[in-house]
Tab-separated table of C-alpha atoms in Angstrom:
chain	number	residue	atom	x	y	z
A	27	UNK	CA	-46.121	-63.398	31.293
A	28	UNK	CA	-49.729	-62.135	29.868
A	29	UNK	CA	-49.395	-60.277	33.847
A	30	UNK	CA	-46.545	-58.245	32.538
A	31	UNK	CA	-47.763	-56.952	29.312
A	32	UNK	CA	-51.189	-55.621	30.607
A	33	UNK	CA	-48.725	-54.250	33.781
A	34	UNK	CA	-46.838	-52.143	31.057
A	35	UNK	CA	-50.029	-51.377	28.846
A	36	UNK	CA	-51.253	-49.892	32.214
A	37	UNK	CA	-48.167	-47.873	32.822
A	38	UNK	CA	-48.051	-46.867	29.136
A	39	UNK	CA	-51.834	-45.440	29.466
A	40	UNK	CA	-51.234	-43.641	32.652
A	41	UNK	CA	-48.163	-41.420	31.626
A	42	UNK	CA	-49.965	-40.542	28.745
A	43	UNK	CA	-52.918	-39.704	30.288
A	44	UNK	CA	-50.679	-37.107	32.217
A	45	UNK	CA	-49.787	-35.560	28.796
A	46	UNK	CA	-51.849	-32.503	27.428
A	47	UNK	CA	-51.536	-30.982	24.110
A	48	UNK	CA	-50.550	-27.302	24.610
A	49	UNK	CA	-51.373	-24.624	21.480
A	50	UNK	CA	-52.049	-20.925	21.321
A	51	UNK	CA	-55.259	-19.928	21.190
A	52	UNK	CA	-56.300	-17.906	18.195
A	53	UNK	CA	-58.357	-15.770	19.904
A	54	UNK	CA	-56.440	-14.095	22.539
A	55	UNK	CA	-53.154	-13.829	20.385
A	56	UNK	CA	-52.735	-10.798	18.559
A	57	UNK	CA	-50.199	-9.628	16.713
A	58	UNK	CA	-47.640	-6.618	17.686
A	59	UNK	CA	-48.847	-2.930	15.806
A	60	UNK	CA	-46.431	-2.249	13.409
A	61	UNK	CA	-43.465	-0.025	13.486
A	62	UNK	CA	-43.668	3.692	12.704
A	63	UNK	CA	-40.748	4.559	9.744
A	64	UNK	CA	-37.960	6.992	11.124
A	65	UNK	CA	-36.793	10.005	9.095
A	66	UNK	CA	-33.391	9.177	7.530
A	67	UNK	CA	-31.089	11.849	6.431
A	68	UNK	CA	-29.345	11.849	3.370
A	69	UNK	CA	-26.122	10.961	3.034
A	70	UNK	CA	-23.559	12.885	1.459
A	71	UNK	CA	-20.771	11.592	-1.219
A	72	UNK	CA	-17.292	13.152	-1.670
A	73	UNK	CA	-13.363	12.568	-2.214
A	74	UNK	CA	-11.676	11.534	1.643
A	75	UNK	CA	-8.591	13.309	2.001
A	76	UNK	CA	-5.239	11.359	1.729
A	77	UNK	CA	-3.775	10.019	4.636
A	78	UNK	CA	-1.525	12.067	7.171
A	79	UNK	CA	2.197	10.402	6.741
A	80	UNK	CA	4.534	9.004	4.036
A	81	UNK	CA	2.867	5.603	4.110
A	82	UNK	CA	-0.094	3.843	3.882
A	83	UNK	CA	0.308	1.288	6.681
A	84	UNK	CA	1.595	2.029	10.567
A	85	UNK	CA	4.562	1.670	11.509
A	86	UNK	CA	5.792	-2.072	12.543
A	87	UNK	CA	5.609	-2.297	16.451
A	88	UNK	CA	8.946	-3.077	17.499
A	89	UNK	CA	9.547	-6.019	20.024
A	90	UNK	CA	10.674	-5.380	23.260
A	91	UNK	CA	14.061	-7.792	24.049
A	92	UNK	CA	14.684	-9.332	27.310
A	93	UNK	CA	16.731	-7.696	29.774
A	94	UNK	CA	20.057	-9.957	31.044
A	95	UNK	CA	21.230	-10.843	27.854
A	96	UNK	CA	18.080	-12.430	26.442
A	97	UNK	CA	18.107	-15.186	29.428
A	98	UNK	CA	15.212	-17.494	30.134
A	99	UNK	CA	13.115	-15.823	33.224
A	100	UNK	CA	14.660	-11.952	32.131
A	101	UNK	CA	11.769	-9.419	31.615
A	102	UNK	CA	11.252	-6.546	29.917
A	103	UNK	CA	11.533	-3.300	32.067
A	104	UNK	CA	7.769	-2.528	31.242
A	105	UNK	CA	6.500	-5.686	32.333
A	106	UNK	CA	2.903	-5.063	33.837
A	107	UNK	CA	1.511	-6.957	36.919
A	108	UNK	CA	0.385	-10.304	36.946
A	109	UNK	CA	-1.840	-12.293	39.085
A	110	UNK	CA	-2.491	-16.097	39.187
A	111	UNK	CA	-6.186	-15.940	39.138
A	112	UNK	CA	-6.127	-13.930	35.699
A	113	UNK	CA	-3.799	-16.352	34.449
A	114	UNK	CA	-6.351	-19.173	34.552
A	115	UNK	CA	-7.649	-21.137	31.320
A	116	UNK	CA	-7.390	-21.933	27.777
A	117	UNK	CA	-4.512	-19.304	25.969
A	118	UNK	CA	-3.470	-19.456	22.377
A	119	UNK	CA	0.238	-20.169	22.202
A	120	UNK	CA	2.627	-18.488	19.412
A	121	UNK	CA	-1.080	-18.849	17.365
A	122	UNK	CA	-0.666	-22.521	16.454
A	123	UNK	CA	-1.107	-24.215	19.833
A	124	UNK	CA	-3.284	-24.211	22.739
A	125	UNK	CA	-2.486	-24.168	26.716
A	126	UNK	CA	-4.201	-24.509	29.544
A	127	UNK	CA	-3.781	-22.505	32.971
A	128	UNK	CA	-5.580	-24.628	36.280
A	129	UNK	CA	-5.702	-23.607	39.761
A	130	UNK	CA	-5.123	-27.310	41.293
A	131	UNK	CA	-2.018	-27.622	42.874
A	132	UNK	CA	1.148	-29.713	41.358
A	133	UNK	CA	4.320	-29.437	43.421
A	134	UNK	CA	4.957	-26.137	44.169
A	135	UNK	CA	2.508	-25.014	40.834
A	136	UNK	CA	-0.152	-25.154	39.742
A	137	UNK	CA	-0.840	-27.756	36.547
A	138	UNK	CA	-0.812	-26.774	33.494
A	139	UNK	CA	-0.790	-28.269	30.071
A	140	UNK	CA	-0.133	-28.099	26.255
A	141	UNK	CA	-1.793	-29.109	23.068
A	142	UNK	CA	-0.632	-29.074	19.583
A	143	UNK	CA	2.485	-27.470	20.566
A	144	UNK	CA	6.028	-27.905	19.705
A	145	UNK	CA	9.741	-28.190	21.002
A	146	UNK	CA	9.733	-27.921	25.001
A	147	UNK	CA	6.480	-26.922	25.578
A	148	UNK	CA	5.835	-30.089	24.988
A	149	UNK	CA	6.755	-31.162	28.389
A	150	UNK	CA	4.562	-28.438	30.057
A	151	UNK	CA	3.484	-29.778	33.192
A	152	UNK	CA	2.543	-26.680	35.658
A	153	UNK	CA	3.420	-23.278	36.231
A	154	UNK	CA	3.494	-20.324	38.958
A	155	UNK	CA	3.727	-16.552	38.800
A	156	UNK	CA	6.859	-15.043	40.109
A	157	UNK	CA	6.948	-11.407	40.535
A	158	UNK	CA	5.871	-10.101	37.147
A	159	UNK	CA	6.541	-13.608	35.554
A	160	UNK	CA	4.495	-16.717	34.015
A	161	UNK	CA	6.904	-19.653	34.967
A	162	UNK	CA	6.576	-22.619	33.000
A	163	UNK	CA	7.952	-26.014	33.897
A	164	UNK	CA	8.056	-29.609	33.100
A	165	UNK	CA	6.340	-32.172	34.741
A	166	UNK	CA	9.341	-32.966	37.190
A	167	UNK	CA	9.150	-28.921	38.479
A	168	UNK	CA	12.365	-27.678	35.961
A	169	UNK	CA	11.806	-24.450	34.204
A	170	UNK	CA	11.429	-24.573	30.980
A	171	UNK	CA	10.527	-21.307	29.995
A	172	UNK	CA	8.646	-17.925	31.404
A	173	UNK	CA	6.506	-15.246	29.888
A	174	UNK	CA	5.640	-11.476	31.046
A	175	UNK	CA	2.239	-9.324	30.828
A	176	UNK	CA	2.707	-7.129	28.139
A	177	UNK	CA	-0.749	-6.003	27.308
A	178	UNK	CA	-4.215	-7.503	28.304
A	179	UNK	CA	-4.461	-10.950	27.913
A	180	UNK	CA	-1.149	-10.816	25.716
A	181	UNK	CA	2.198	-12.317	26.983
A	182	UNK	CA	5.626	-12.877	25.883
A	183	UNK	CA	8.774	-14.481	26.911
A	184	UNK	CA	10.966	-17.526	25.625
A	185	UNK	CA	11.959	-21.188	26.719
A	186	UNK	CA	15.282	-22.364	27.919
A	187	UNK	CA	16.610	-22.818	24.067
A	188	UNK	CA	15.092	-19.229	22.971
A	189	UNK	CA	12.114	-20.486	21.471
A	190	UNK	CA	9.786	-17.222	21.484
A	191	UNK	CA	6.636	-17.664	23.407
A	192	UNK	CA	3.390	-15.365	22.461
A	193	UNK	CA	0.184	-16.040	24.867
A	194	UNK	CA	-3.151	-14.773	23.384
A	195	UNK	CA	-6.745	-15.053	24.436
């Protein structure tokens, strides 16, 4: 037992002989020269002129409905392309939710997954691009929704009931 103890006293005093204390030393540091001050101009004050227009704010953007009668997979004419690779990771859902986009196969998908969300997304299980659409199904492979590119990393579309679907990174 007494064996063991001066074995680990040894080890102890070895690993800290191996240990060096490290500092800066006073004489070689120096510190940086000081900035020079740049001129600055002066600024001027005055009235802005009013704004262009008979309101204050922008017009609303409008929302572009689904072609075919508003029918789950229909897209807008001005869909933009899509590709599966750009598709991949964490999107903000209708801005309350979160999914996630993966690359690893599930059926004929690729999985895919909700959290925090509501109604059938829910189910979310995988998805696959198809043409200019986001196809989202359930974990058996059944649609339950779909979702077009309608600006950089902003997508919109609806489930099977006509719940509205906004993707946002």
């Amino acid at each position: 037992m007494q064996f063991r103890h001066v074995a680990t006293g040894f080890v102890v005093i070895l690993s800290l002989a191996g240990c060096q204390r490290t500092a800066y030393n006073d004489a070689s540091y120096s510190a940086p020269a000081p900035l020079t001050a740049q001129p600055v101009p002066s600024v001027q004050g005055g009235q802005l002129p009013p704004p262009s227009g008979s309101s204050q704010f922008p017009a609303a953007p409008t929302a572009s409905a689904p072609v075919a009668g508003g029918q789950p997979g229909a897209m807008t004419a001005n869909a933009m392309d899509v590709t599966k690779e750009s598709m991949v990771g964490s999107w903000r859902v209708n801005g309350s939710c979160d999914m996630f986009l993966t690359l690893t196969n599930l059926g004929s998908g690729s999985r895919g997954g909700t959290r925090g969300c509501v109604g059938e997304l829910t189910a979310m299980g995988s998805w696959e691009v198809s043409g200019k659409q986001v196809l989202l199904k359930d974990r058996s492979g059944n649609q339950i929704g779909s979702v077009y590119k309608t600006a950089d990393n902003a997508f919109s579309g609806q489930t099977n009931t006509g719940q509205p679907i906004s993707l946002s990174r």
